[in-house]
CSV table of C-alpha atoms (C1' of nucleotides) in Angstrom, one decimal:
chain,number,residue,atom,x,y,z
A,146,MET,CA,17.5,-13.6,-16.0
A,147,ARG,CA,17.0,-17.3,-16.2
A,148,THR,CA,13.9,-18.9,-17.7
A,149,THR,CA,12.1,-21.1,-15.3
A,150,ARG,CA,8.8,-22.9,-15.4
A,151,GLN,CA,7.6,-20.7,-12.5
A,152,ARG,CA,8.7,-17.4,-14.0
A,153,GLU,CA,7.2,-18.3,-17.4
A,154,ALA,CA,3.9,-19.2,-15.8
A,155,ILE,CA,3.8,-16.0,-13.7
A,156,LEU,CA,4.5,-13.9,-16.7
A,157,ARG,CA,1.9,-15.6,-18.7
A,158,VAL,CA,-0.7,-15.1,-16.1
A,159,VAL,CA,-0.1,-11.4,-15.6
A,160,ARG,CA,0.1,-10.9,-19.4
A,161,SER,CA,-3.1,-12.6,-20.1
A,162,ALA,CA,-5.1,-11.4,-17.1
A,163,ASP,CA,-7.9,-9.1,-18.1
A,164,SER,CA,-7.9,-7.7,-14.6
A,165,HIS,CA,-4.9,-6.2,-12.8
A,166,PRO,CA,-4.2,-9.0,-10.4
A,167,THR,CA,-2.7,-8.7,-7.0
A,168,ALA,CA,0.3,-10.8,-6.1
A,169,ASP,CA,-2.1,-13.1,-4.3
A,170,ALA,CA,-4.4,-13.5,-7.3
A,171,VAL,CA,-1.4,-14.3,-9.5
A,172,TYR,CA,-0.4,-16.9,-6.9
A,173,ASP,CA,-3.9,-18.5,-7.1
A,174,ALA,CA,-3.8,-18.6,-10.9
A,175,VAL,CA,-0.3,-20.0,-11.2
A,176,ARG,CA,-1.1,-22.7,-8.6
A,177,LYS,CA,-3.6,-24.2,-11.0
A,178,GLU,CA,-0.7,-25.0,-13.2
A,179,ILE,CA,2.1,-25.5,-10.7
A,180,PRO,CA,0.4,-26.5,-7.4
A,181,GLY,CA,3.7,-26.5,-5.5
A,182,ILE,CA,4.7,-22.9,-6.2
A,183,SER,CA,5.2,-20.7,-3.2
A,184,LEU,CA,4.0,-17.3,-2.6
A,185,GLY,CA,7.5,-16.0,-2.0
A,186,THR,CA,8.5,-17.1,-5.5
A,187,VAL,CA,5.5,-15.2,-6.9
A,188,TYR,CA,6.6,-12.1,-5.1
A,189,ARG,CA,10.2,-12.5,-6.1
A,190,ASN,CA,9.4,-12.9,-9.7
A,191,LEU,CA,6.8,-10.2,-9.9
A,192,LYS,CA,9.4,-7.8,-8.6
A,193,LEU,CA,12.1,-9.0,-11.0
A,194,LEU,CA,9.7,-8.9,-13.9
A,195,ALA,CA,8.7,-5.4,-13.0
A,196,GLU,CA,12.3,-4.3,-12.8
A,197,ALA,CA,13.0,-5.9,-16.1
A,198,GLY,CA,10.0,-4.0,-17.6
A,199,GLU,CA,8.2,-7.2,-18.5
A,200,VAL,CA,5.2,-6.3,-16.4
A,201,MET,CA,4.2,-3.1,-14.7
A,202,ALA,CA,3.7,-2.7,-11.0
A,203,MET,CA,0.8,-0.4,-10.2
A,204,GLU,CA,2.5,1.8,-7.7
A,205,ASN,CA,1.5,2.1,-4.2
A,206,ALA,CA,4.8,3.8,-4.5
A,207,GLY,CA,6.4,1.3,-2.3
A,208,CYS,CA,5.5,2.7,1.0
A,209,SER,CA,2.8,3.2,3.5
A,210,SER,CA,-0.2,5.5,3.1
A,211,ARG,CA,0.3,9.2,3.6
A,212,PHE,CA,-2.0,11.9,4.7
A,213,ASP,CA,-2.5,15.3,3.5
A,214,GLY,CA,-3.9,18.3,5.4
A,215,CYS,CA,-4.9,20.0,2.2
A,216,THR,CA,-8.3,18.9,1.0
A,217,GLU,CA,-8.4,21.0,-2.1
A,218,VAL,CA,-8.0,19.3,-5.4
A,219,HIS,CA,-4.3,19.1,-6.2
A,220,HIS,CA,-1.7,16.6,-7.3
A,221,HIS,CA,1.4,15.2,-6.0
A,222,PHE,CA,5.0,14.9,-6.9
A,223,ARG,CA,7.0,12.1,-5.3
A,224,CYS,CA,10.7,12.2,-5.3
A,225,GLU,CA,12.2,8.9,-6.3
A,226,VAL,CA,15.3,9.6,-4.3
A,227,CYS,CA,14.2,10.9,-0.9
A,228,GLY,CA,10.6,9.7,-1.0
A,229,ARG,CA,9.2,13.1,-0.1
A,230,VAL,CA,5.9,14.2,-1.5
A,231,PHE,CA,5.2,17.7,-2.8
A,232,ASP,CA,2.0,19.3,-3.8
A,233,VAL,CA,1.4,20.3,-7.4
A,234,ALA,CA,-1.4,22.7,-8.3
A,235,ASP,CA,-4.2,21.3,-10.3
A,236,MET,CA,-4.1,22.0,-14.0
A,237,LEU,CA,-6.6,19.5,-15.4
A,238,GLY,CA,-9.9,20.5,-13.9
A,239,SER,CA,-12.7,18.0,-14.1
A,240,ASP,CA,-12.9,18.1,-17.9
A,241,ILE,CA,-10.7,15.1,-18.0
A,242,ASP,CA,-13.2,13.1,-16.0
A,243,ARG,CA,-15.8,13.8,-18.6
A,244,VAL,CA,-13.4,12.7,-21.3
A,245,VAL,CA,-13.0,9.4,-19.5
A,246,GLU,CA,-16.7,9.0,-18.9
A,247,ALA,CA,-17.3,9.4,-22.6
A,248,GLN,CA,-14.5,6.9,-23.4
A,249,THR,CA,-15.5,4.2,-20.9
A,250,GLY,CA,-19.2,4.7,-20.2
A,251,PHE,CA,-18.4,4.6,-16.4
A,252,GLU,CA,-19.4,7.1,-13.9
A,253,VAL,CA,-16.2,9.0,-13.0
A,254,ARG,CA,-16.1,10.6,-9.6
A,255,GLY,CA,-12.6,11.9,-9.6
A,256,HIS,CA,-9.0,11.1,-10.2
A,257,CYS,CA,-5.6,11.3,-8.7
A,258,LEU,CA,-2.5,12.2,-10.5
A,259,GLU,CA,1.0,11.6,-9.2
A,260,PHE,CA,4.2,12.7,-10.8
A,261,ARG,CA,7.5,11.1,-10.0
A,262,GLY,CA,11.0,12.2,-10.5
A,263,VAL,CA,13.8,13.9,-8.6
A,264,CYS,CA,13.2,16.9,-6.4
A,265,ALA,CA,15.4,20.0,-6.3
A,266,SER,CA,17.5,19.1,-3.3
A,267,CYS,CA,18.1,15.5,-4.4
A,268,GLY,CA,18.9,16.8,-7.9
A,269,GLU,CA,21.6,19.1,-6.6
A,270,VAL,CA,23.2,16.5,-4.5
A,271,SER,CA,23.6,13.8,-7.1
A,272,GLY,CA,23.8,16.1,-10.0
A,273,ARG,CA,24.5,13.3,-12.4
A,274,GLU,CA,22.1,10.5,-12.1
B,926,MET,CA,-17.6,13.0,16.1
B,927,ARG,CA,-16.4,13.9,19.6
B,928,THR,CA,-13.6,16.3,20.2
B,929,THR,CA,-10.8,14.8,22.1
B,930,ARG,CA,-7.3,16.0,22.9
B,931,GLN,CA,-5.8,13.3,20.8
B,932,ARG,CA,-8.0,13.9,17.8
B,933,GLU,CA,-7.3,17.6,17.9
B,934,ALA,CA,-3.6,17.1,18.1
B,935,ILE,CA,-3.6,14.6,15.2
B,936,LEU,CA,-5.6,17.0,13.0
B,937,ARG,CA,-3.4,19.9,13.9
B,938,VAL,CA,-0.3,17.9,13.0
B,939,VAL,CA,-1.5,16.8,9.6
B,940,ARG,CA,-2.9,20.2,8.8
B,941,SER,CA,0.3,22.0,9.6
B,942,ALA,CA,2.7,19.4,8.2
B,943,ASP,CA,4.6,20.7,5.2
B,944,SER,CA,5.2,17.1,4.2
B,945,HIS,CA,2.7,14.4,3.7
B,946,PRO,CA,3.2,12.4,6.8
B,947,THR,CA,2.7,8.7,7.1
B,948,ALA,CA,0.6,7.5,10.0
B,949,ASP,CA,3.9,6.7,11.8
B,950,ALA,CA,5.2,10.2,11.3
B,951,VAL,CA,2.0,11.6,12.7
B,952,TYR,CA,2.4,9.3,15.6
B,953,ASP,CA,5.9,10.6,16.3
B,954,ALA,CA,4.8,14.2,16.0
B,955,VAL,CA,1.8,13.9,18.2
B,956,ARG,CA,3.7,12.0,20.9
B,957,LYS,CA,5.8,15.2,21.5
B,958,GLU,CA,2.6,16.7,22.8
B,959,ILE,CA,0.8,13.6,24.2
B,960,PRO,CA,3.5,11.1,25.0
B,961,GLY,CA,1.0,8.4,26.0
B,962,ILE,CA,-1.0,8.3,22.8
B,963,SER,CA,-1.1,5.0,21.1
B,964,LEU,CA,-0.4,4.2,17.5
B,965,GLY,CA,-3.8,2.5,17.2
B,966,THR,CA,-5.5,5.8,18.2
B,967,VAL,CA,-3.5,7.6,15.5
B,968,TYR,CA,-4.7,5.1,12.8
B,969,ARG,CA,-8.2,5.2,14.0
B,970,ASN,CA,-8.4,8.9,13.9
B,971,LEU,CA,-6.7,9.4,10.6
B,972,LYS,CA,-9.2,7.0,9.1
B,973,LEU,CA,-12.1,8.8,10.7
B,974,LEU,CA,-10.8,12.2,9.8
B,975,ALA,CA,-10.3,11.1,6.2
B,976,GLU,CA,-13.8,9.8,6.0
B,977,ALA,CA,-15.1,13.1,7.4
B,978,GLY,CA,-13.1,15.0,4.8
B,979,GLU,CA,-11.0,16.7,7.4
B,980,VAL,CA,-7.8,15.4,5.9
B,981,MET,CA,-7.0,13.5,2.7
B,982,ALA,CA,-5.7,10.1,2.5
B,983,MET,CA,-3.3,9.6,-0.3
B,984,GLU,CA,-4.7,6.5,-1.7
B,985,ASN,CA,-2.9,3.4,-1.9
B,986,ALA,CA,-6.5,2.7,-2.7
B,987,GLY,CA,-6.8,0.5,0.3
B,988,CYS,CA,-5.4,-2.6,-1.1
B,989,SER,CA,-2.3,-4.4,-2.1
B,990,SER,CA,-0.2,-3.8,-5.1
B,991,ARG,CA,-1.4,-4.9,-8.4
B,992,PHE,CA,0.4,-5.9,-11.6
B,993,ASP,CA,-0.3,-5.1,-15.1
B,994,GLY,CA,0.8,-7.0,-18.1
B,995,CYS,CA,0.5,-4.0,-20.3
B,996,THR,CA,3.7,-2.0,-20.3
B,997,GLU,CA,2.4,0.8,-22.6
B,998,VAL,CA,1.6,4.2,-21.1
B,999,HIS,CA,-1.9,4.2,-20.0
B,1000,HIS,CA,-4.1,5.0,-17.0
B,1001,HIS,CA,-6.4,3.2,-14.7
B,1002,PHE,CA,-9.9,3.4,-13.6
B,1003,ARG,CA,-10.7,1.9,-10.2
B,1004,CYS,CA,-14.3,0.9,-9.4
B,1005,GLU,CA,-15.1,2.1,-5.9
B,1006,VAL,CA,-17.7,-0.6,-5.6
B,1007,CYS,CA,-16.1,-3.8,-6.8
B,1008,GLY,CA,-12.5,-2.7,-6.6
B,1009,ARG,CA,-11.7,-3.9,-10.1
B,1010,VAL,CA,-9.2,-1.9,-12.2
B,1011,PHE,CA,-9.7,-1.1,-15.8
B,1012,ASP,CA,-7.3,0.4,-18.4
B,1013,VAL,CA,-7.9,3.8,-19.8
B,1014,ALA,CA,-6.0,5.0,-22.9
B,1015,ASP,CA,-3.5,7.8,-22.4
B,1016,MET,CA,-4.7,11.2,-23.4
B,1017,LEU,CA,-2.2,13.4,-21.8
B,1018,GLY,CA,1.1,12.6,-23.4
B,1019,SER,CA,4.2,13.8,-21.7
B,1020,ASP,CA,3.5,17.4,-22.2
B,1021,ILE,CA,2.0,17.5,-18.8
B,1022,ASP,CA,5.3,16.4,-17.3
B,1023,ARG,CA,7.0,19.4,-18.9
B,1024,VAL,CA,4.3,21.7,-17.5
B,1025,VAL,CA,5.0,20.4,-14.0
B,1026,GLU,CA,8.8,20.7,-14.5
B,1027,ALA,CA,8.3,24.3,-15.4
B,1028,GLN,CA,6.0,24.8,-12.4
B,1029,THR,CA,8.2,23.0,-9.8
B,1030,GLY,CA,11.7,23.1,-11.2
B,1031,PHE,CA,12.0,19.4,-10.4
B,1032,GLU,CA,13.0,16.7,-12.9
B,1033,VAL,CA,9.8,14.9,-13.8
B,1034,ARG,CA,10.2,11.3,-15.1
B,1035,GLY,CA,6.6,10.3,-15.4
B,1036,HIS,CA,3.3,10.3,-13.8
B,1037,CYS,CA,0.4,8.0,-13.0
B,1038,LEU,CA,-3.2,8.9,-13.3
B,1039,GLU,CA,-6.0,6.9,-11.7
B,1040,PHE,CA,-9.6,7.6,-12.1
B,1041,ARG,CA,-12.2,6.4,-9.6
B,1042,GLY,CA,-15.9,5.9,-9.9
B,1043,VAL,CA,-18.4,3.2,-10.6
B,1044,CYS,CA,-17.9,0.8,-13.4
B,1045,ALA,CA,-20.6,-0.3,-15.8
B,1046,SER,CA,-21.7,-3.5,-14.1
B,1047,CYS,CA,-21.8,-2.0,-10.6
B,1048,GLY,CA,-23.7,1.0,-12.0
B,1049,GLU,CA,-26.4,-1.2,-13.4
B,1050,VAL,CA,-26.9,-3.2,-10.2
B,1051,SER,CA,-27.2,-0.3,-7.8
B,1052,GLY,CA,-28.6,2.2,-10.3
B,1053,ARG,CA,-29.1,4.8,-7.7
B,1054,GLU,CA,-26.1,5.4,-5.6
C,1426,DT,C1',-25.1,9.0,32.5
C,1427,DT,C1',-23.4,6.9,28.5
C,1428,DA,C1',-22.0,6.5,23.8
C,1429,DG,C1',-17.9,7.1,21.9
C,1430,DG,C1',-12.9,7.3,22.4
C,1431,DT,C1',-8.4,5.7,24.3
C,1432,DG,C1',-4.5,2.6,25.5
C,1433,DC,C1',-2.6,-1.7,25.1
C,1434,DA,C1',-1.6,-5.8,23.1
C,1435,DA,C1',-2.6,-9.3,20.0
C,1436,DA,C1',-3.9,-10.4,15.5
C,1437,DA,C1',-4.3,-9.9,10.6
C,1438,DC,C1',-2.3,-8.7,6.4
C,1439,DC,C1',1.1,-8.1,2.9
C,1440,DT,C1',5.8,-8.5,1.6
C,1441,DT,C1',10.5,-9.7,2.2
C,1442,DT,C1',14.3,-12.7,3.5
C,1443,DG,C1',17.5,-16.5,5.0
C,1444,DC,C1',18.6,-21.0,4.2
C,1445,DC,C1',19.3,-25.0,1.8
C,1446,DA,C1',17.9,-28.0,-2.0
C,1447,DT,C1',17.3,-27.8,-6.9
C,1448,DC,C1',17.6,-26.6,-11.6
C,1449,DC,C1',19.0,-23.9,-15.8
C,1450,DC,C1',22.8,-22.7,-18.7
D,770,DG,C1',29.6,-27.4,-12.0
D,771,DG,C1',28.1,-23.3,-10.2
D,772,DG,C1',25.4,-19.6,-9.7
D,773,DA,C1',20.6,-18.3,-10.1
D,774,DT,C1',16.2,-19.8,-8.5
D,775,DG,C1',12.6,-22.2,-5.8
D,776,DG,C1',10.3,-23.9,-1.5
D,777,DC,C1',9.5,-23.1,3.1
D,778,DA,C1',9.0,-20.8,7.1
D,779,DA,C1',10.2,-17.1,9.9
D,780,DA,C1',10.6,-12.3,10.3
D,781,DG,C1',9.3,-7.4,9.3
D,782,DG,C1',6.4,-3.7,8.6
D,783,DT,C1',1.9,-1.7,8.5
D,784,DT,C1',-2.8,-1.5,9.8
D,785,DT,C1',-6.8,-3.3,12.3
D,786,DT,C1',-9.2,-5.0,16.3
D,787,DG,C1',-11.0,-6.7,20.9
D,788,DC,C1',-11.4,-5.3,25.4
D,789,DA,C1',-11.4,-2.8,29.7
D,790,DC,C1',-11.1,1.7,31.2
D,791,DC,C1',-11.9,6.6,30.6
D,792,DT,C1',-14.1,11.1,29.2
D,793,DA,C1',-16.6,14.6,26.5
D,794,DA,C1',-21.2,16.0,26.0
DNA sequence: TTAGGTGCAAAACCTTTGCCATCCC
DNA sequence: GGGATGGCAAAGGTTTTGCACCTAA
């Protein structure tokens, strides 16, 4: 991966941001330094940097919202191969929310936990991934 | 909330789905029963049903992807009021992945955990929410 | 009767992509 | 020099919205 002025600036912005900026926020910040940069470049580089492990993409898991008929507390497992989502029984309870409240001082109302990996049928097919 | 043919069908589809359908998948399924239903109606109803607690929306947290300069394992806290995202130190380790592997038989590669609630500054302001 | 819901289509977003010029190595 | 990268603008996909008509209560 080549080093360009744009890429360096984008990386610097994301690294130094106290918040967790959206692509658009990164764009705004970088434009202060490189007014002519384009939004497309920001997207391209964020993607590349995330793939290279230089920054982390907070996953919206790459796809559109999904809905779940089960309103009980439970978690999800998303297959990275086929994209399907499976339910996983809760095993944390709300104790963990209290832990985070103590740690942050914020009012914690809940959490969601998503596992990712390869589901049984995709594991069989590829076998060696 | 009024009971309409469309709304009933949408609820039934989401409730009985084994998967976690996207809005579009719900649209497809409902159209088998009500060919004339519109995608807009599906979106509207999914949103209403989620607000009413009848179904669950798997959160993409209602906004665009965010990026994080910290590549260490950690979790997030999202303030439901201001939308800001804060880091939370990891307290689970990867043991939990092993638990889910045993439970599901799937290959678990990782997880992400997001807490939601009200952050300190928003809590101060409203005080009584 | 009438407030709320529907269908339709356009608009609003967010993100990706194609193309050509430009720049790093 | 040559391939990777950037700028620009158009396209793509998802979700929302305005409006006129319809329907459950």
